[in-house]
PDB file of C-alpha atoms and ligand atoms in Angstrom:
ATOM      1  CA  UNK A   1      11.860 275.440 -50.481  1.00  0.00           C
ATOM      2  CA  UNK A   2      15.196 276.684 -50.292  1.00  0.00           C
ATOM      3  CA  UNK A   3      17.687 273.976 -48.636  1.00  0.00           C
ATOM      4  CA  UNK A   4      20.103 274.600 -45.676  1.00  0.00           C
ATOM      5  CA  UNK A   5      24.122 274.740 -46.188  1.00  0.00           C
ATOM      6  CA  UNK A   6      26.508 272.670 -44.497  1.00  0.00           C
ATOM      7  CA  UNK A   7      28.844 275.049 -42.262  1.00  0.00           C
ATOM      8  CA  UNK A   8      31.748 274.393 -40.176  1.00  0.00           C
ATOM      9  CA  UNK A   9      33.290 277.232 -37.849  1.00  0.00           C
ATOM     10  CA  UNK A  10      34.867 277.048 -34.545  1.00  0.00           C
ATOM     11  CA  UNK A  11      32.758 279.564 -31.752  1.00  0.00           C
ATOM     12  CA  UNK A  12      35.022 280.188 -28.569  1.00  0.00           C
ATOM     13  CA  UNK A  13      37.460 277.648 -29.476  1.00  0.00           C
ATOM     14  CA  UNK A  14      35.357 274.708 -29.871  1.00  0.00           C
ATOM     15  CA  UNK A  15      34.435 273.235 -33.673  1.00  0.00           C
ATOM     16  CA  UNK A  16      30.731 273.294 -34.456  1.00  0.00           C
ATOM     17  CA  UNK A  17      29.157 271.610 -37.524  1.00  0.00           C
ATOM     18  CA  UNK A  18      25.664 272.980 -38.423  1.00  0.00           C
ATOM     19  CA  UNK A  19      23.213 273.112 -40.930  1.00  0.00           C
ATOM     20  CA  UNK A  20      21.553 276.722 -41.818  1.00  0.00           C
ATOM     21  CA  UNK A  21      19.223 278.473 -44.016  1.00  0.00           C
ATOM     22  CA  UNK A  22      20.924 280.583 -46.552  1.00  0.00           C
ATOM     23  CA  UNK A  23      19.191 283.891 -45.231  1.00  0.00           C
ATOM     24  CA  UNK A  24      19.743 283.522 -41.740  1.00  0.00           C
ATOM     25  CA  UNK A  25      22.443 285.920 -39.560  1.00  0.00           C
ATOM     26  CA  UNK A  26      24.593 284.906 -37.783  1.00  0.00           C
ATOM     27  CA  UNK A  27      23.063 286.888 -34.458  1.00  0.00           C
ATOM     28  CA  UNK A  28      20.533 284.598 -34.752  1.00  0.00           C
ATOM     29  CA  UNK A  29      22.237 281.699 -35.136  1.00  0.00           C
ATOM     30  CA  UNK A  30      24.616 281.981 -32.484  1.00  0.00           C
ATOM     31  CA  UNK A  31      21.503 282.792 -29.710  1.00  0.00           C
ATOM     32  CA  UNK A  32      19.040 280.275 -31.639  1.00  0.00           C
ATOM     33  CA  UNK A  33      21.441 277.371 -32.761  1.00  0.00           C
ATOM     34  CA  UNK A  34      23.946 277.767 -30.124  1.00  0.00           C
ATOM     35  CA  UNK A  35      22.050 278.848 -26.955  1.00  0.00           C
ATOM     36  CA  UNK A  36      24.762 281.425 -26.769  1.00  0.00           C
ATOM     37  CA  UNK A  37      22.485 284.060 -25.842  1.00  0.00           C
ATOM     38  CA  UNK A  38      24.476 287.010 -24.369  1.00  0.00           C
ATOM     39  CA  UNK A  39      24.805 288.020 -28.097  1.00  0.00           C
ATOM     40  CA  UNK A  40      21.571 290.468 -27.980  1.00  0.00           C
ATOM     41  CA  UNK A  41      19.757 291.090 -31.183  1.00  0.00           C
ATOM     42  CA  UNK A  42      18.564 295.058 -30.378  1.00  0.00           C
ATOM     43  CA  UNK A  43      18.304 297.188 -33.932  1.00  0.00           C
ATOM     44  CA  UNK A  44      18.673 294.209 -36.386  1.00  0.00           C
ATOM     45  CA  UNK A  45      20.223 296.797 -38.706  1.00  0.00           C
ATOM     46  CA  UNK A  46      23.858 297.549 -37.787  1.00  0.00           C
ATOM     47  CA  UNK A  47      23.680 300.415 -35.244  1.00  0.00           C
ATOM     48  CA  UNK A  48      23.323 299.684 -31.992  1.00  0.00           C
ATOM     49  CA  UNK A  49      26.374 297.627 -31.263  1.00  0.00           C
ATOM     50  CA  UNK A  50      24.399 295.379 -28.652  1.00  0.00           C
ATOM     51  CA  UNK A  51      25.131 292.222 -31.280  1.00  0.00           C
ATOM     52  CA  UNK A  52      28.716 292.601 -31.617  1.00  0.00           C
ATOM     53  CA  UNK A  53      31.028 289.752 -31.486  1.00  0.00           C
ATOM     54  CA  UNK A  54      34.619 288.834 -32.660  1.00  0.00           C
ATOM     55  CA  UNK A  55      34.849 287.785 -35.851  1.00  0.00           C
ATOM     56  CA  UNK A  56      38.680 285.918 -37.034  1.00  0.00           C
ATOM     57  CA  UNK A  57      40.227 288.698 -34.789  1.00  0.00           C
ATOM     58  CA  UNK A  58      38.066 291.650 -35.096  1.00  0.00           C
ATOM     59  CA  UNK A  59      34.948 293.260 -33.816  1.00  0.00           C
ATOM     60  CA  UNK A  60      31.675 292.746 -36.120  1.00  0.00           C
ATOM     61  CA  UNK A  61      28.131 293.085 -36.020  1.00  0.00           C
ATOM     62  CA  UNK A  62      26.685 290.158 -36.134  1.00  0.00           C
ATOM     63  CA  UNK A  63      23.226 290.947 -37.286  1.00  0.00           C
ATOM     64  CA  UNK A  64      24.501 292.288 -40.557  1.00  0.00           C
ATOM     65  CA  UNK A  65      26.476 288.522 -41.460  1.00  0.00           C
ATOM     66  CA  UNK A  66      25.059 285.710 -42.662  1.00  0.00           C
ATOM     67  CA  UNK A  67      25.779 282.826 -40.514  1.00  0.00           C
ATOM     68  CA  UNK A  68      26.892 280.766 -43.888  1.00  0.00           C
ATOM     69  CA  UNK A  69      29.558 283.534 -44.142  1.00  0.00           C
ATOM     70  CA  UNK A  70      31.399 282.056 -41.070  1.00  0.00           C
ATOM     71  CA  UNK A  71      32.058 278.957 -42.846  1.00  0.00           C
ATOM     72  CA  UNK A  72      35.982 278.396 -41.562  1.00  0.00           C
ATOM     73  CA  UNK A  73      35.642 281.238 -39.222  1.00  0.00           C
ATOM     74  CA  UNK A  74      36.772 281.501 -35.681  1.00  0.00           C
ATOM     75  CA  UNK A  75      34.025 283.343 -33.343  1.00  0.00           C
ATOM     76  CA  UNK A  76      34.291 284.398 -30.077  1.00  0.00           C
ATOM     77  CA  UNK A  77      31.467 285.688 -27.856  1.00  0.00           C
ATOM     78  CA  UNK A  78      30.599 287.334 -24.851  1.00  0.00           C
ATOM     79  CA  UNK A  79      30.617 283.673 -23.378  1.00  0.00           C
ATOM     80  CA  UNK A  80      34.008 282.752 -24.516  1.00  0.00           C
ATOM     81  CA  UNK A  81      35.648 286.009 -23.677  1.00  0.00           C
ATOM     82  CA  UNK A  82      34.302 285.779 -20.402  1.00  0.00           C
ATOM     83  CA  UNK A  83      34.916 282.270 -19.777  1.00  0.00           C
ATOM     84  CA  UNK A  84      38.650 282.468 -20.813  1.00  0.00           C
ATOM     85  CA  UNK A  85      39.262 285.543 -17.878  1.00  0.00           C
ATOM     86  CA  UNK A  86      40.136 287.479 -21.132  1.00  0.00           C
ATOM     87  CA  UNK A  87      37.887 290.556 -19.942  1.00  0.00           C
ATOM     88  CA  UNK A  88      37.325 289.800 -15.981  1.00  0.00           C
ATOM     89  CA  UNK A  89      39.119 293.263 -15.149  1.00  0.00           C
ATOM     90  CA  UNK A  90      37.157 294.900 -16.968  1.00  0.00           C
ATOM     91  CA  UNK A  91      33.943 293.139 -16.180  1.00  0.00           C
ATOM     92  CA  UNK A  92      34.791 294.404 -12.707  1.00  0.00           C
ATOM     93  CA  UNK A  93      35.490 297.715 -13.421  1.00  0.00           C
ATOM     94  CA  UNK A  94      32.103 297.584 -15.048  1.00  0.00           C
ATOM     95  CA  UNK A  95      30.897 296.429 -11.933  1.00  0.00           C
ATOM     96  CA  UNK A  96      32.406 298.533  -9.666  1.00  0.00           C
ATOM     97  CA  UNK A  97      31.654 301.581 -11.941  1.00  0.00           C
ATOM     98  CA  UNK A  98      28.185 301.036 -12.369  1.00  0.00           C
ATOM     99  CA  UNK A  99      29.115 301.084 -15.821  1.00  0.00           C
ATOM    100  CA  UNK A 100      26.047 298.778 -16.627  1.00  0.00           C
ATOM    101  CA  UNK A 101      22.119 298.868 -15.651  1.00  0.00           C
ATOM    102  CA  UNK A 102      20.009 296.525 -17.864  1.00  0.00           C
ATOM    103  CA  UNK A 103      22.610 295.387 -19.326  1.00  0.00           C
ATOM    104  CA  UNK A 104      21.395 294.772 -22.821  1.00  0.00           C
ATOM    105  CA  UNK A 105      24.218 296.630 -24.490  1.00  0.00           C
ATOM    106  CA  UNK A 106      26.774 295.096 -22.076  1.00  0.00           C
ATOM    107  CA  UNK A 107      28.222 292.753 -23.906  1.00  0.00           C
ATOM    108  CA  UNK A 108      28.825 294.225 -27.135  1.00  0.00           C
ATOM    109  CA  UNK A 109      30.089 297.297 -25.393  1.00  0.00           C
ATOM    110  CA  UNK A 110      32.245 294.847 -23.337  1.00  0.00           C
ATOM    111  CA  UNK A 111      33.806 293.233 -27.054  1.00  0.00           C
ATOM    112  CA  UNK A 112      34.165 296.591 -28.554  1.00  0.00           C
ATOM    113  CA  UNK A 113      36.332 298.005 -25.350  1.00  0.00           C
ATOM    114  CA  UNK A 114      38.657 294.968 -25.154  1.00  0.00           C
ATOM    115  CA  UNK A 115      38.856 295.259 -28.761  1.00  0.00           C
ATOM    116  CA  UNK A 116      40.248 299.243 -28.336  1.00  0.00           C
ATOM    117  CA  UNK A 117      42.405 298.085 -25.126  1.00  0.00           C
ATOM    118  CA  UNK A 118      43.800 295.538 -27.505  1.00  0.00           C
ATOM    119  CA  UNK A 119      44.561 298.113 -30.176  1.00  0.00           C
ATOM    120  CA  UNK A 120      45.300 300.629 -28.225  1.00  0.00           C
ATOM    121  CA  UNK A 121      46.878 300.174 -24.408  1.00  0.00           C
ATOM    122  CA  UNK A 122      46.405 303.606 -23.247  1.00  0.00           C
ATOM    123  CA  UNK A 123      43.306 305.348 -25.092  1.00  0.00           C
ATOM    124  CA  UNK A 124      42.803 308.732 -23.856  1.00  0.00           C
ATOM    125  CA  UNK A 125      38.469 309.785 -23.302  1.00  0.00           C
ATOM    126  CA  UNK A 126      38.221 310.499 -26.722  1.00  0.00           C
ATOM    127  CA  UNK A 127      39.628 307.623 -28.030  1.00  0.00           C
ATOM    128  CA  UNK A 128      37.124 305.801 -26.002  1.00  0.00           C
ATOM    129  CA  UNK A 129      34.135 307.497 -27.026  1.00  0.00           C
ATOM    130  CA  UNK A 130      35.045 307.357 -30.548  1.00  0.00           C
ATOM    131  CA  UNK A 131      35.944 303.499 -30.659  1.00  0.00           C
ATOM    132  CA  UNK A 132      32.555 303.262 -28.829  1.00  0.00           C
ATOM    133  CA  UNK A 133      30.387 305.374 -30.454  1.00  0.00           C
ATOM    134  CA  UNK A 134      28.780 302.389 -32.411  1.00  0.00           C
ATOM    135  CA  UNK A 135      27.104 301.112 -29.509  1.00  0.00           C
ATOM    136  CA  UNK A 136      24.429 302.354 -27.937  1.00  0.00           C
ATOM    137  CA  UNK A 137      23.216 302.423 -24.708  1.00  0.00           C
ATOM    138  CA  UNK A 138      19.843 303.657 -23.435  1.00  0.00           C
ATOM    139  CA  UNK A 139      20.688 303.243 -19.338  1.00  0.00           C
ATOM    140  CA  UNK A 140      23.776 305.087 -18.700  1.00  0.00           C
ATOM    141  CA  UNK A 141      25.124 308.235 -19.745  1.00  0.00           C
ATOM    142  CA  UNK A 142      28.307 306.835 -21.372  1.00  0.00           C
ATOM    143  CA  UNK A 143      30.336 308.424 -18.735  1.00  0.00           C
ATOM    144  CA  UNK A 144      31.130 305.455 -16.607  1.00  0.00           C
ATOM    145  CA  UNK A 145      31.616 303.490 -19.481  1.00  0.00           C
ATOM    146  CA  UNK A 146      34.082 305.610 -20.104  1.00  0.00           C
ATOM    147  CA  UNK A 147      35.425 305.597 -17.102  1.00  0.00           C
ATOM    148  CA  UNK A 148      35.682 301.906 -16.647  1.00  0.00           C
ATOM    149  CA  UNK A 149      37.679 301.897 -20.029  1.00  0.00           C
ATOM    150  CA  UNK A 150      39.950 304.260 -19.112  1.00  0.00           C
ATOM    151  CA  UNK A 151      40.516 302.555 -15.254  1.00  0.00           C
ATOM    152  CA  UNK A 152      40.984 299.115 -16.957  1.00  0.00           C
ATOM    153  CA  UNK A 153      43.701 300.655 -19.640  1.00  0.00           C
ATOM    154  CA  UNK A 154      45.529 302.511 -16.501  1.00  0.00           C
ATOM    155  CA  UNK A 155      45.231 299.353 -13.981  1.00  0.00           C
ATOM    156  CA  UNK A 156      46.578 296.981 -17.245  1.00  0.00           C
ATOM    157  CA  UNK A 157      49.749 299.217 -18.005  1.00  0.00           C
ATOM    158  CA  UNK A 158      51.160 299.003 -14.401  1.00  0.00           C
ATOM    159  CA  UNK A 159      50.123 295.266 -14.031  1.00  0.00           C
TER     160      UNK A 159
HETATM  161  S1  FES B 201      21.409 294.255 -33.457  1.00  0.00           S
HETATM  162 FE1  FES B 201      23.189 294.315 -34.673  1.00  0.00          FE
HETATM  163  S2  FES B 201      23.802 296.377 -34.651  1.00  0.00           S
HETATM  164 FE2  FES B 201      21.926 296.369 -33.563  1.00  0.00          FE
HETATM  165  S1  FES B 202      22.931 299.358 -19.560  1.00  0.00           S
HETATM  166 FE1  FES B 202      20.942 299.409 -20.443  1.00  0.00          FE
HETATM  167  S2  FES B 202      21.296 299.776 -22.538  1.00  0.00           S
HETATM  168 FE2  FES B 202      23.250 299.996 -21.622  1.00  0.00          FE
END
C-alpha cells in the first residue's frame, strides 16, 4: 500500500492543502480533487494540449506532472483565468469567431493563446500557429482560432 503525500500549492490564488497518491497527475487531481473540471484530460500523453494549465507563470501540460510536483506551486486554470477577466476579450473573440464547437480543446487552447499574447503583443499568423501547434483540435479548422488570436492581439494594442 503505498501512502499519500502531504501537498500544499495555491490553485487560482487560493491555498489548498491535500493529500495525494504518489502516482497521480496533476490533470487528475485538479478535475478529481478540486472539481475544477474545465481542465480536460483528452490524450493522457502530452499532445493534445486540451489539459494545459499555468504552471508558476508558464504554460504546462498537466497530464504529464505529478500532482506531488506542485508542492509550493502557484496554478492557475481555465477557472481562475476566466474568473479574474484575465482572458474575457478573448473568450469573446472566441465567441464571436466561432472559434470553438465542442469545446473540449477550448480551454487549453484559450491558456496557450494568452500565454503567446503575453509573450508576444503582436504575433503575426505564423506565430500563432506555431505557439499553438501543441493543441489539437478535432472541430475547427484552426483558422478562426487563428483569427480570434490575431483580433484579440490587434484590439489589445490600441486599447
Ligand atoms: S491530456 Fe495532456 S496533453 Fe493531452
Ligand atoms: S472545438 Fe472541438 S476539439 Fe476544438
Amino acid at each position: 500500500m503505498i501512502a499519500p503525500v502531504p501537498i500544499s500549492l495555491d490553485v487560482n490564488g487560493e491555498r489548498v492543502e491535500a493529500q495525494v497518491l504518489p502516482r497521480q497527475n496533476l490533470a487528475d487531481f485538479l478535475r478529481e480533487h478540486l472539481a475544477l473540471t474545465g481542465t480536460h484530460v483528452g490524450c493522457e500523453h502530452g499532445v493534445c494540449g486540451a489539459c494545459t494549465v499555468r504552471f508558476n507563470g508558464d504554460i504546462v501540460r498537466s497530464c504529464l506532472m505529478l500532482a506531488a510536483q506542485a508542492h509550493n506551486a502557484s496554478v492557475q486554470t481555465i477557472e481562475g483565468l476566466s474568473d479574474s477577466g484575465e482572458i474575457a476579450d478573448l473568450q469573446a473573440a472566441f465567441r464571436e469567431r466561432n472559434a470553438l464547437q465542442c469545446g473540449f480543446c477550448t480551454p487549453g487552447m484559450l491558456i496557450a493563446a494568452q500565454d503567446l499574447l503575453r509573450l508576444d503583443a503582436a504575433p503575426d499568423r505564423e506565430r500563432i500557429r506555431t505557439h499553438l501547434s501543441g493543441n489539437y483540435c478535432r472541430c475547427t479548422g484552426y483558422q478562426a482560432i487563428i483569427d480570434a488570436v490575431e483580433a484579440t492581439g490587434k484590439a489589445r494594442r490600441v486599447s
